C-alpha cells in the first residue's frame, strides 16, 4: 500500500487536499479541541459552530477582499444546486423591480399591478447565458427547464462556443459576436442577469478575465445587468474583483475543501429585493424553495437547517493555510504558483504536438484543467498512457466520461514537486511513444 506522499493525484474533483489539513481533520473528527466530541457530532447551533462559521467567513473575505456590499452564504447542493437557486432568486429580484415600477406608475391598485407584471413576465423576461462548456450548458438547460411554463424564449444563449467549426467547446468566440439582450434604454428587454462559468472543468476552457462587455459601467444605471459567475473550479486560484459581480458561487470540492459545502457570495441589495411569495404566485411564478432562498439563508447565518460544520471547518483550514503561506500577498502568491505549474505542464505538451493534442485554443486554456488527446485520441495509446501513469502513482488523469481523453487538474493542493513528476512522465512517454 503506497504512502500518501508517494501518490500524485490530479483528479478533477473531489480534488486533493493539503495533507496537514487532513491530519488536523482526522483529529477533529474524533475529538475536536478536547471536547470529547467529533466535529461531526457538535450541534450546528452551538457556540463552536458559530465560531467556525465566523472564522471561515473572515478567512474567505480576507483572501478575496470581499467588500461590505456582499454577503457570504454556505449552502447545500453544489454548483448544480445553484443553477436552480440563481434562477429562482434572480427572477424574483427582476419581478420585484418590475413590481416597484408598476406601483409607481399605477399606484396601489394591486390587481392592475399584478396584471402588468404578469404580462411583462411573459413578454420581457430574459436570462442571458454564455455557454462555453459542459457546465454552463447544463446551467442554461436547467434555467430553460424551470421557466418552460412561461415560454421557450426566456433563456437567451448569447454565445454557444460549440457552434464553432470544430463542434467542440474549445474556444470562446469574440465578444462582438455575442447576442446579449439589449438594454431597455435601447428598446430592449434587458436581461435579469448574465451568467457564465469562469472555468469549465470538463472542457478545459477558462476565461482569462471577466468579459470586457460585462466590466463596464453603463450610460444609464438602469441598464446595469447583474453578472453571475460559477467559479467552482478556479475560486481561490487567482485574484477576483468581487465588486464587479452580483453573485459568485462555487462548490468547495476543488480548491476549497470537501463536498457538501457550496459557497455563495451575493450582493446584499439582492437579498432585500424580493417580493412576497404571494406576489410571485399571483403573477404566475413560483417562489424560491426555502433551502435555495438566499435571503432566508442569509437571515439565518447559513444555519436555516443543519449545515455540515465539519466541512465548513475544513474549508476554513484550507483558507487559513493559504493566508499563512502567502501572508499579505494573499491570492497574488497563489495565482503566481498556479501559473507556474500550468506553464510547466503546457510547455511539455506543446513540445510534443505529434503525441499530445491540447483541445482548447491557446487563448482560453485553463490553468486548472488541462484537457488533451494522445495521438489524436487513439484508444490504445490513451489506455497505455493512463496505465503507465498509474504504475508511477500518477492518478486521476482520465478525461471526463462525456469527452474522453486525458485531463490534468492543477488545483491549489497539487504542489510543484508533483507537477515535476508528471512533466517527467509526459517527457518519458512522448520520447518512447510510437503509433
PDB file of N, CA and C in Angstrom, residues 94 97-98 101 120 123-128 154 180-194 220-226:
ATOM      1  N   UNK A  94     -35.888  40.367 -10.341  1.00  0.00           N
ATOM      2  CA  UNK A  94     -36.408  41.021 -11.546  1.00  0.00           C
ATOM      3  C   UNK A  94     -37.889  41.357 -11.379  1.00  0.00           C
ATOM      4  N   UNK A  97     -38.369  44.330  -9.039  1.00  0.00           N
ATOM      5  CA  UNK A  97     -38.055  45.599  -9.711  1.00  0.00           C
ATOM      6  C   UNK A  97     -39.227  46.050 -10.571  1.00  0.00           C
ATOM      7  N   UNK A  98     -39.818  45.124 -11.298  1.00  0.00           N
ATOM      8  CA  UNK A  98     -40.981  45.466 -12.138  1.00  0.00           C
ATOM      9  C   UNK A  98     -42.205  45.802 -11.285  1.00  0.00           C
ATOM     10  N   UNK A 101     -41.829  49.377 -10.130  1.00  0.00           N
ATOM     11  CA  UNK A 101     -42.114  50.299 -11.234  1.00  0.00           C
ATOM     12  C   UNK A 101     -43.614  50.385 -11.502  1.00  0.00           C
ATOM     13  N   UNK A 120     -45.579  41.438 -18.306  1.00  0.00           N
ATOM     14  CA  UNK A 120     -44.158  41.707 -18.527  1.00  0.00           C
ATOM     15  C   UNK A 120     -43.315  40.448 -18.317  1.00  0.00           C
ATOM     16  N   UNK A 123     -43.634  38.552 -21.516  1.00  0.00           N
ATOM     17  CA  UNK A 123     -43.172  39.257 -22.721  1.00  0.00           C
ATOM     18  C   UNK A 123     -41.710  39.687 -22.646  1.00  0.00           C
ATOM     19  N   UNK A 124     -41.245  40.047 -21.451  1.00  0.00           N
ATOM     20  CA  UNK A 124     -39.963  40.745 -21.347  1.00  0.00           C
ATOM     21  C   UNK A 124     -38.855  39.990 -20.614  1.00  0.00           C
ATOM     22  N   UNK A 125     -39.210  39.011 -19.794  1.00  0.00           N
ATOM     23  CA  UNK A 125     -38.167  38.342 -19.005  1.00  0.00           C
ATOM     24  C   UNK A 125     -37.168  37.627 -19.910  1.00  0.00           C
ATOM     25  N   UNK A 126     -35.886  37.932 -19.720  1.00  0.00           N
ATOM     26  CA  UNK A 126     -34.815  37.266 -20.444  1.00  0.00           C
ATOM     27  C   UNK A 126     -33.661  36.975 -19.481  1.00  0.00           C
ATOM     28  N   UNK A 127     -33.036  35.810 -19.661  1.00  0.00           N
ATOM     29  CA  UNK A 127     -31.847  35.441 -18.909  1.00  0.00           C
ATOM     30  C   UNK A 127     -30.753  35.148 -19.927  1.00  0.00           C
ATOM     31  N   UNK A 128     -29.613  35.808 -19.810  1.00  0.00           N
ATOM     32  CA  UNK A 128     -28.521  35.624 -20.767  1.00  0.00           C
ATOM     33  C   UNK A 128     -27.503  34.616 -20.237  1.00  0.00           C
ATOM     34  N   UNK A 154     -37.285  32.443 -23.092  1.00  0.00           N
ATOM     35  CA  UNK A 154     -36.818  33.275 -21.981  1.00  0.00           C
ATOM     36  C   UNK A 154     -35.308  33.179 -21.807  1.00  0.00           C
ATOM     37  N   UNK A 180     -26.087  39.410 -26.600  1.00  0.00           N
ATOM     38  CA  UNK A 180     -26.669  39.744 -25.302  1.00  0.00           C
ATOM     39  C   UNK A 180     -27.978  40.494 -25.495  1.00  0.00           C
ATOM     40  N   UNK A 181     -28.896  40.319 -24.571  1.00  0.00           N
ATOM     41  CA  UNK A 181     -30.180  41.007 -24.641  1.00  0.00           C
ATOM     42  C   UNK A 181     -29.964  42.523 -24.561  1.00  0.00           C
ATOM     43  N   UNK A 182     -30.492  43.279 -25.520  1.00  0.00           N
ATOM     44  CA  UNK A 182     -30.309  44.738 -25.490  1.00  0.00           C
ATOM     45  C   UNK A 182     -30.967  45.354 -24.260  1.00  0.00           C
ATOM     46  N   UNK A 183     -30.402  46.445 -23.736  1.00  0.00           N
ATOM     47  CA  UNK A 183     -30.987  47.101 -22.558  1.00  0.00           C
ATOM     48  C   UNK A 183     -32.260  47.853 -22.889  1.00  0.00           C
ATOM     49  N   UNK A 184     -32.981  48.202 -21.883  1.00  0.00           N
ATOM     50  CA  UNK A 184     -34.256  48.900 -22.067  1.00  0.00           C
ATOM     51  C   UNK A 184     -34.061  50.278 -22.669  1.00  0.00           C
ATOM     52  N   UNK A 185     -32.892  50.896 -22.397  1.00  0.00           N
ATOM     53  CA  UNK A 185     -32.639  52.227 -22.956  1.00  0.00           C
ATOM     54  C   UNK A 185     -32.557  52.179 -24.483  1.00  0.00           C
ATOM     55  N   UNK A 186     -32.357  50.995 -25.033  1.00  0.00           N
ATOM     56  CA  UNK A 186     -32.320  50.832 -26.495  1.00  0.00           C
ATOM     57  C   UNK A 186     -33.504  49.991 -26.959  1.00  0.00           C
ATOM     58  N   UNK A 187     -34.590  50.127 -26.241  1.00  0.00           N
ATOM     59  CA  UNK A 187     -35.841  49.439 -26.562  1.00  0.00           C
ATOM     60  C   UNK A 187     -35.698  47.921 -26.511  1.00  0.00           C
ATOM     61  N   UNK A 188     -34.787  47.446 -25.666  1.00  0.00           N
ATOM     62  CA  UNK A 188     -34.603  46.019 -25.491  1.00  0.00           C
ATOM     63  C   UNK A 188     -35.364  45.498 -24.286  1.00  0.00           C
ATOM     64  N   UNK A 189     -35.248  44.214 -24.035  1.00  0.00           N
ATOM     65  CA  UNK A 189     -35.940  43.593 -22.913  1.00  0.00           C
ATOM     66  C   UNK A 189     -35.187  43.801 -21.596  1.00  0.00           C
ATOM     67  N   UNK A 190     -33.844  43.884 -21.672  1.00  0.00           N
ATOM     68  CA  UNK A 190     -32.967  43.998 -20.503  1.00  0.00           C
ATOM     69  C   UNK A 190     -33.001  42.709 -19.684  1.00  0.00           C
ATOM     70  N   UNK A 191     -31.861  42.027 -19.679  1.00  0.00           N
ATOM     71  CA  UNK A 191     -31.794  40.718 -19.045  1.00  0.00           C
ATOM     72  C   UNK A 191     -31.831  40.803 -17.522  1.00  0.00           C
ATOM     73  N   UNK A 192     -32.378  39.758 -16.901  1.00  0.00           N
ATOM     74  CA  UNK A 192     -32.380  39.675 -15.436  1.00  0.00           C
ATOM     75  C   UNK A 192     -30.970  39.446 -14.910  1.00  0.00           C
ATOM     76  N   UNK A 193     -30.116  38.783 -15.710  1.00  0.00           N
ATOM     77  CA  UNK A 193     -28.715  38.582 -15.357  1.00  0.00           C
ATOM     78  C   UNK A 193     -27.978  38.003 -16.555  1.00  0.00           C
ATOM     79  N   UNK A 194     -26.657  38.082 -16.497  1.00  0.00           N
ATOM     80  CA  UNK A 194     -25.784  37.393 -17.439  1.00  0.00           C
ATOM     81  C   UNK A 194     -24.985  36.360 -16.650  1.00  0.00           C
ATOM     82  N   UNK A 220     -26.671  54.421 -18.721  1.00  0.00           N
ATOM     83  CA  UNK A 220     -27.877  54.532 -17.904  1.00  0.00           C
ATOM     84  C   UNK A 220     -27.806  53.490 -16.786  1.00  0.00           C
ATOM     85  N   UNK A 221     -27.852  53.925 -15.518  1.00  0.00           N
ATOM     86  CA  UNK A 221     -27.763  52.961 -14.403  1.00  0.00           C
ATOM     87  C   UNK A 221     -28.769  51.824 -14.504  1.00  0.00           C
ATOM     88  N   UNK A 222     -29.935  52.101 -15.084  1.00  0.00           N
ATOM     89  CA  UNK A 222     -30.960  51.062 -15.195  1.00  0.00           C
ATOM     90  C   UNK A 222     -30.540  49.938 -16.142  1.00  0.00           C
ATOM     91  N   UNK A 223     -29.505  50.186 -16.938  1.00  0.00           N
ATOM     92  CA  UNK A 223     -29.029  49.170 -17.873  1.00  0.00           C
ATOM     93  C   UNK A 223     -28.008  48.224 -17.246  1.00  0.00           C
ATOM     94  N   UNK A 224     -27.658  48.450 -15.991  1.00  0.00           N
ATOM     95  CA  UNK A 224     -26.681  47.596 -15.331  1.00  0.00           C
ATOM     96  C   UNK A 224     -27.273  46.207 -15.130  1.00  0.00           C
ATOM     97  N   UNK A 225     -26.725  45.221 -15.821  1.00  0.00           N
ATOM     98  CA  UNK A 225     -27.221  43.851 -15.734  1.00  0.00           C
ATOM     99  C   UNK A 225     -26.372  43.082 -14.727  1.00  0.00           C
ATOM    100  N   UNK A 226     -26.986  42.426 -13.753  1.00  0.00           N
ATOM    101  CA  UNK A 226     -26.222  41.658 -12.766  1.00  0.00           C
ATOM    102  C   UNK A 226     -25.414  40.536 -13.431  1.00  0.00           C
TER     103      UNK A 226
END
